[in-house]
Coordinates of C-alpha atoms in Angstrom, one line a residue:
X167 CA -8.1 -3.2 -15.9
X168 CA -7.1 -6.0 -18.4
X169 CA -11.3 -6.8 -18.1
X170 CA -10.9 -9.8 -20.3
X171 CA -7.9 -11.8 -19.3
X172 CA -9.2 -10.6 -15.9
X173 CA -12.6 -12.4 -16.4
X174 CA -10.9 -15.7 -17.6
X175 CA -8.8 -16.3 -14.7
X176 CA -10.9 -15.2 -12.1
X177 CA -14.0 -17.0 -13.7
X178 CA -11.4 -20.5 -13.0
X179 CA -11.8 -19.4 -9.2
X180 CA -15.7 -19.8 -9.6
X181 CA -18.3 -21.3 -7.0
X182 CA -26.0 -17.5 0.8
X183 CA -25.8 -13.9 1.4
X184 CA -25.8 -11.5 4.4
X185 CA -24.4 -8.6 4.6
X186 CA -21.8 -7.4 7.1
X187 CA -21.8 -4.0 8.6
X188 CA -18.4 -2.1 9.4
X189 CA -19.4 0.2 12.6
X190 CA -15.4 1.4 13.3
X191 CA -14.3 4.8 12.8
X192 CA -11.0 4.1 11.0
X193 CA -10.5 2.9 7.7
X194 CA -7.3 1.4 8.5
X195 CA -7.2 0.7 4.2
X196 CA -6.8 2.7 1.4
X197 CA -8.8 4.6 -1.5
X198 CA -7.8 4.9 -5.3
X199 CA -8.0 8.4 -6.0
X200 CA -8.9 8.7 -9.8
X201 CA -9.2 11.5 -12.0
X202 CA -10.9 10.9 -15.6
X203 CA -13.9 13.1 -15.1
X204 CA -14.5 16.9 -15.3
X205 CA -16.9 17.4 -12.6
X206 CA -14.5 16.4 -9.9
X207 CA -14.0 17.9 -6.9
X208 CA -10.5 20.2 -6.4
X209 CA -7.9 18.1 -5.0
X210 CA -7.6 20.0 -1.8
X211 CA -11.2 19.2 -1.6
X212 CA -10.5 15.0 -1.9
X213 CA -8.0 15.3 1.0
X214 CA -10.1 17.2 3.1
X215 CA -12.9 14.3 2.1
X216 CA -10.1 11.7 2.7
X217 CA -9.9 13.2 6.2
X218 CA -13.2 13.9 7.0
X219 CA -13.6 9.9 6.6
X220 CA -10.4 8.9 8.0
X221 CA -9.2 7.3 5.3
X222 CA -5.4 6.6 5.9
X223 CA -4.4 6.1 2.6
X224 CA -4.4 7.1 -1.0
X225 CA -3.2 5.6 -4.2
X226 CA -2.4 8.5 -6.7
X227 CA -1.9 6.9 -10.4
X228 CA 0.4 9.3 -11.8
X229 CA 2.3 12.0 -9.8
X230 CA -0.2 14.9 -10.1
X231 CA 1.5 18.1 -8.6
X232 CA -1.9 19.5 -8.2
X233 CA -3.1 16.7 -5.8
X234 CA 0.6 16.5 -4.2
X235 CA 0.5 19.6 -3.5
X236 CA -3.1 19.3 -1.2
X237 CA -1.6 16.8 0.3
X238 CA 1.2 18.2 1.8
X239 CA 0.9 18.0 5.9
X240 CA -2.1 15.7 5.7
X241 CA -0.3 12.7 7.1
X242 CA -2.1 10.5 4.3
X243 CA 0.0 7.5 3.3
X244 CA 0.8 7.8 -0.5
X245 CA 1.2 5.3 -3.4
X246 CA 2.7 6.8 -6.4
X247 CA 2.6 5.9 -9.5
X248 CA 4.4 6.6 -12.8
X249 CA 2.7 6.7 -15.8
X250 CA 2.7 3.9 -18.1
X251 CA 4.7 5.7 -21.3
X252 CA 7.0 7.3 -18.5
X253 CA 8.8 4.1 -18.3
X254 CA 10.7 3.4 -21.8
X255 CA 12.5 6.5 -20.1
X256 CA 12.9 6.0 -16.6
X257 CA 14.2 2.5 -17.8
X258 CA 16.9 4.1 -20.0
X259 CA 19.1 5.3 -17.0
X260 CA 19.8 5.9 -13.7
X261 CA 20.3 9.5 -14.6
X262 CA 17.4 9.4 -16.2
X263 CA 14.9 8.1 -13.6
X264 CA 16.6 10.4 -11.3
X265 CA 15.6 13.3 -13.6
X266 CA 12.2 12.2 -13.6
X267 CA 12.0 11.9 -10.0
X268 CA 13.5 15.4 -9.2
X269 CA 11.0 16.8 -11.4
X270 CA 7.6 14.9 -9.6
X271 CA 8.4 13.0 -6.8
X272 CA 11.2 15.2 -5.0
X273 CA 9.6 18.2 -4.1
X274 CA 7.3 17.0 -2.5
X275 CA 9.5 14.0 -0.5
X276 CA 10.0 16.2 2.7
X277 CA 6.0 16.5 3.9
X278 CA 4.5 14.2 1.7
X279 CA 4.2 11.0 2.9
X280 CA 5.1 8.5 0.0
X281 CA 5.0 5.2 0.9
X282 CA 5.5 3.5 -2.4
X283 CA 6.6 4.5 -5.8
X284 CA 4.9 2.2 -8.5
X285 CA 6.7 1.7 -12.0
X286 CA 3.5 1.6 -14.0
X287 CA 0.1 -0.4 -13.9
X288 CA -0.8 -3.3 -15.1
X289 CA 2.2 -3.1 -18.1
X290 CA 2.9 -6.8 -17.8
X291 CA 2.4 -8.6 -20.1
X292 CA 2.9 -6.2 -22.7
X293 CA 5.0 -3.9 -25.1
X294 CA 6.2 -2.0 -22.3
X295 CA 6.8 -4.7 -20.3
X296 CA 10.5 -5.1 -20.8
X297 CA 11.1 -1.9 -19.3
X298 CA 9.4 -2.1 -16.1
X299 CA 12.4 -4.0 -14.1
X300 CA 15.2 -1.6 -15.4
X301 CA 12.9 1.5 -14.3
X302 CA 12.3 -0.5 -11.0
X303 CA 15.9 -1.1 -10.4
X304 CA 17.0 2.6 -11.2
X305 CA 13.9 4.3 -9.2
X306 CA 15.4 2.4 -6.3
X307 CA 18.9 3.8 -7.1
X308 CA 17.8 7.2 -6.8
X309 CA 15.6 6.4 -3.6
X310 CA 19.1 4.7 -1.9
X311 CA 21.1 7.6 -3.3
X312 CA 18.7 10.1 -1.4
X313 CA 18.8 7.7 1.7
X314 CA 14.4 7.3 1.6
X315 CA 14.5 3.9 3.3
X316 CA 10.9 4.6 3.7
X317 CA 10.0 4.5 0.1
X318 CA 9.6 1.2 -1.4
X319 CA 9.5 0.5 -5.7
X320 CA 6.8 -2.2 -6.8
X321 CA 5.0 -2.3 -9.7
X322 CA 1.0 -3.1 -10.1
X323 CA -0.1 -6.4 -11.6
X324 CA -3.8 -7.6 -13.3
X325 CA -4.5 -11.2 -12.8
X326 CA -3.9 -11.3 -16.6
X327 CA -0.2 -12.0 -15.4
X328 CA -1.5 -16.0 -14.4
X329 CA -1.6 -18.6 -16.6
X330 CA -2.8 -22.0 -15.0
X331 CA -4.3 -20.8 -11.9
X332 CA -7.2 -23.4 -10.4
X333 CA -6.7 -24.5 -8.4
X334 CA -4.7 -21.6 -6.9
X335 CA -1.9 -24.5 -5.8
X336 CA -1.1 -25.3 -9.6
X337 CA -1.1 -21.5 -10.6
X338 CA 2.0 -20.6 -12.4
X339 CA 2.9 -17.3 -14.2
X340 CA 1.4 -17.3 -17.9
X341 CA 3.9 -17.6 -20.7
X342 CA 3.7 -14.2 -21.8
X343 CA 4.5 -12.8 -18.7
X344 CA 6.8 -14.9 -17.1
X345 CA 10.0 -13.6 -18.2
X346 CA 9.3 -10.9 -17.0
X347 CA 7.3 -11.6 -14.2
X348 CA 10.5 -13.5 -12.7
X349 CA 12.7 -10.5 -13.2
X350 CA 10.2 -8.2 -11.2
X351 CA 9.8 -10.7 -8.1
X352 CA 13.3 -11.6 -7.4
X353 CA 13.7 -7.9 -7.4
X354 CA 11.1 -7.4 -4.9
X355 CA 12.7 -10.2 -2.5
X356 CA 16.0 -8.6 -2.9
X357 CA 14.7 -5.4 -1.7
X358 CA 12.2 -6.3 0.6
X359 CA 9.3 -4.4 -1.5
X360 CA 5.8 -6.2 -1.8
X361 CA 4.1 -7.2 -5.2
X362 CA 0.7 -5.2 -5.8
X363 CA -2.2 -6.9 -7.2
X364 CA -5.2 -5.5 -8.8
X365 CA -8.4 -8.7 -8.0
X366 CA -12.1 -7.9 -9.0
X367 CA -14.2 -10.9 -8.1
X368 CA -17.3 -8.9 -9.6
X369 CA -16.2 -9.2 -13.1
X370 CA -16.2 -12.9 -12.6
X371 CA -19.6 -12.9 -11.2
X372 CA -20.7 -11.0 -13.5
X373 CA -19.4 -12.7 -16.6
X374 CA -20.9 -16.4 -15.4
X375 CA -23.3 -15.8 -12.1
X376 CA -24.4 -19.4 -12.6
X377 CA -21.0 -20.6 -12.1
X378 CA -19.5 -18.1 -9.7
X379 CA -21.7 -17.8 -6.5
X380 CA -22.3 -14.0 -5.4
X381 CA -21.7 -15.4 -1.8
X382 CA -18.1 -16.5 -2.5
X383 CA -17.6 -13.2 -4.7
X384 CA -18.9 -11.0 -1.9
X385 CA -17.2 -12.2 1.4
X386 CA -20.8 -13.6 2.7
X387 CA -20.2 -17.6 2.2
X388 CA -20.7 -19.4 5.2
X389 CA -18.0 -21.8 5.1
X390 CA -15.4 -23.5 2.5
X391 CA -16.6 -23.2 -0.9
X392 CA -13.6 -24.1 -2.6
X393 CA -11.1 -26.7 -1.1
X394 CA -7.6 -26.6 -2.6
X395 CA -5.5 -29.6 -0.3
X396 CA -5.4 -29.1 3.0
X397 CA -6.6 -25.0 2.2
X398 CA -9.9 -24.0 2.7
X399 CA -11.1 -20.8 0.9
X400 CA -14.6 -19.0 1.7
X401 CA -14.2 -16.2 -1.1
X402 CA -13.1 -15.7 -4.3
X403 CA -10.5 -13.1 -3.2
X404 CA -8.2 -14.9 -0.7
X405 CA -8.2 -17.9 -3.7
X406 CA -6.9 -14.9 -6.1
X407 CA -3.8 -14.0 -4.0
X408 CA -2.9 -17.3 -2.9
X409 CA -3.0 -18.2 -6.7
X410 CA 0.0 -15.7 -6.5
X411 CA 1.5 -16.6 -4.0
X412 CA 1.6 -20.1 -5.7
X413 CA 2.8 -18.7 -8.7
X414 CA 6.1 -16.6 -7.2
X415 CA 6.6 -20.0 -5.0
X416 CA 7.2 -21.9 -8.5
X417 CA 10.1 -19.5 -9.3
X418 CA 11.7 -19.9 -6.5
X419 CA 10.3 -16.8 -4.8
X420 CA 8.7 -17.0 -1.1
X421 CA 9.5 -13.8 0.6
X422 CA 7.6 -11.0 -1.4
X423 CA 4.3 -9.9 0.2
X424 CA 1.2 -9.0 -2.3
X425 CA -1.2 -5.7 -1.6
X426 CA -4.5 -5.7 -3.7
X427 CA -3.8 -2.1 -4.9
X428 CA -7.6 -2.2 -6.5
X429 CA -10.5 -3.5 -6.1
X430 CA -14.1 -2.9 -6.1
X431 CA -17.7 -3.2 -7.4
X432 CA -19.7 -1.1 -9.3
X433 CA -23.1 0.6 -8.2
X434 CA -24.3 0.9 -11.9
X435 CA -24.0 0.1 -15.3
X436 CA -24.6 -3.7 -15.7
X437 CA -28.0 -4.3 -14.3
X438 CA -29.1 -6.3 -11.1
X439 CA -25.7 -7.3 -10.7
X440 CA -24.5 -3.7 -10.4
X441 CA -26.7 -2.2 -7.5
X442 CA -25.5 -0.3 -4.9
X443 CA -26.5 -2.6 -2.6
X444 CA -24.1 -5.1 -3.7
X445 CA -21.5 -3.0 -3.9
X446 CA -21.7 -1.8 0.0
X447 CA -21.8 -5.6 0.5
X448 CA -18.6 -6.0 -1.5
X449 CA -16.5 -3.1 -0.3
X450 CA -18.0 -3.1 3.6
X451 CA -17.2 -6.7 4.0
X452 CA -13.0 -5.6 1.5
X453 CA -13.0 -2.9 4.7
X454 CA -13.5 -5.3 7.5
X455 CA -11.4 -7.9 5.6
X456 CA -8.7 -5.8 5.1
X457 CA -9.1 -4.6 8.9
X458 CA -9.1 -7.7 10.4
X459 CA -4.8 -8.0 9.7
X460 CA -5.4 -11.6 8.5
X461 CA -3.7 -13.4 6.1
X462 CA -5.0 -15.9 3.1
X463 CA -5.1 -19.6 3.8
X464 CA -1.9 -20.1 2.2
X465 CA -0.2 -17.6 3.9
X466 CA -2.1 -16.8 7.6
X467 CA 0.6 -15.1 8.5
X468 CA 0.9 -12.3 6.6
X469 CA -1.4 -9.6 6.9
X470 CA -3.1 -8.6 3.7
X471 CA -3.9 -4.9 3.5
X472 CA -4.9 -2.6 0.2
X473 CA -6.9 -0.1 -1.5
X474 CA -10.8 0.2 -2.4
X475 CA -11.2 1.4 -6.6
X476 CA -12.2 3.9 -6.5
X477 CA -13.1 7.3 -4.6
X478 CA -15.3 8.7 -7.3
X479 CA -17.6 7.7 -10.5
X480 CA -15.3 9.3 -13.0
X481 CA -17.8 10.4 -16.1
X482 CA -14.9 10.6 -18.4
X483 CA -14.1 6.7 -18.4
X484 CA -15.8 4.0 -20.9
X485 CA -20.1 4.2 -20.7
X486 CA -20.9 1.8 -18.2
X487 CA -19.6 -0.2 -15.1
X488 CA -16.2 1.8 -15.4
X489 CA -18.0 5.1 -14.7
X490 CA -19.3 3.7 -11.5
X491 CA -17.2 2.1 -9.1
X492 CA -16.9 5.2 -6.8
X493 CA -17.6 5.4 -3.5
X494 CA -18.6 9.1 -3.6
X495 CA -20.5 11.1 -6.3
X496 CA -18.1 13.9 -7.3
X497 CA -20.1 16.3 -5.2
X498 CA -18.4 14.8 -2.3
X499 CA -21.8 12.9 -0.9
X500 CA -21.6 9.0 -0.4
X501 CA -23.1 6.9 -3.5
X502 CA -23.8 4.5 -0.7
X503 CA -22.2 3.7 3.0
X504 CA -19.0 2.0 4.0
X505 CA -17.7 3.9 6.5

């Protein structure tokens, strides 16, 4: 998650609390499905727990035949990812990319619904970096040579990718990642494809709470609490995506959506700010955000949708916060409510 660069950009977003209740059926959003632990449940297990909560939509971070294969029929939208050290390859060629697409993506094109195909996560800025617009660009050639108008080719961004970026009307692309960054959205434009994002507003909170109110980090302000112009922002969120949208407007760049393909808060690990109580708080009021088909202040017209990290506490990740931002335990039971 890029947690430090993450912390100092968000933290320049900084600035009492009741809590919202989501009482619809349908999580019209999605779930990250993640896998570092060894007490998970099977993966035909997860769909059927997707399912059983009508959740809509999964993010997969690598294409795991095991978990492609359960969902198979399941009508559950799909966002695939390669893996990071896939894309030095994928890059190299058409013919390449092509192979590695036959191998994990086709077989499974014709009753699994994939959505979007993701050219690694959170690679920019980086060493792998320069690769991830020539794997984009041949990805798509194999997705037009198959005729899948249906399946898009992004790539997933940290906030790490922002340099200047408070107010988010002066943000601009950092100078490490610009280059590339410019590359990668002028690709999107050209094919129509949204940029995904990856915003935590907790770690901000939690790295300077006197600075960065838990009402503007949770979605329960009442009112502005930070005023950029003529743009009013009531959480920390919508300020993080503008600050984007900013940032592609300085290159030139006005027609590429943004989904938040993660975010979250975690239950444990850090204390009182780390309770499961905040955490429903977060994610109920990310749900009822994300349902509401609003857009940001900067941009009201475009709906922003995305995906709640993550499904499970994963025991195998770092000791701490990491292991618990799941929103089940991996016996399947809730660690709290959302839905």
């Amino acid at each position: 998650m890029a947690l430090v660069n993450m912390i100092l950009l968000l933290l320049t977003f900084a600035f009492v609390h009741h809590q919202v209740a989501i009482t619809e059926a349908r999580l019209d959003v999605g779930v990250c499905y993640g896998m570092i632990g060894d007490n998970l449940p099977s993966p035909a297990a997860v769909v059927q727990l997707y399912q059983r909560y009508n959740i809509g939509k999964m993010r997969l971070f690598d294409p795991n035949a095991a978990a492609l294969t359960a969902l198979r029929g399941s009508g559950i939208e799909v966002t695939l990812g390669t893996l990071n050290k896939d894309l030095p390859s994928i890059a190299s060629s058409v013919d390449a990319a092509k192979t590695w697409f036959d191998t994990y993506v086709q077989p499974f094109m014709s009753d699994v619904k994939i959505t979007y195909l993701s050219a690694g996560n959170e690679v920019v800025p980086g060493d792998l970096a320069q690769y991830v617009l020539p794997a984009m660009r041949n990805l798509q050639s194999v997705v037009a040579g198959y005729g899948y108008s249906g399946l898009q080719i992004t790539t997933v961004v940290a906030t790490s990718v922002l340099g200047t970026s408070y107010p988010p009307s002066i943000s601009t692309f950092s100078d490490a990642a610009r280059a590339d960054m410019v590359g990668i959205i002028k690709f999107l434009s050209s094919s129509g494809s949204p940029l995904m994002i990856n915003v935590y507003p907790y770690f901000a909170y939690a790295s300077d709470p006197v600075n960065v109110r838990l009402d503007y980090a949770q979605f329960t302000a009442i009112g502005t609490v930070v005023q950029d112009g003529s743009l009013s922002y009531p959480n920390l969120l919508e300020a993080v995506v503008d600050a984007f949208y900013w940032a592609m407007e300085k290159e030139g760049v006005t027609d590429v959506d943004l989904v938040v393909s993660e975010s979250g808060w975690p239950s444990a690990g850090n204390g009182d700010f780390t309770t499961p109580a905040l955490a429903q708080t977060y994610n109920q009021n990310l749900v009822k955000r994300f349902r509401a088909n609003a857009g940001t202040p900067k941009h009201p017209d475009r709906s922003l949708g995305g995906f709640i990290f993550a499904m499970f506490n994963e025991n195998q990740k770092p000791a701490g916060v990491e292991q618990n931002f799941g929103l089940f335990n991996p016996t399947g039971t809730p660690v709290y409510n959302v839905f």
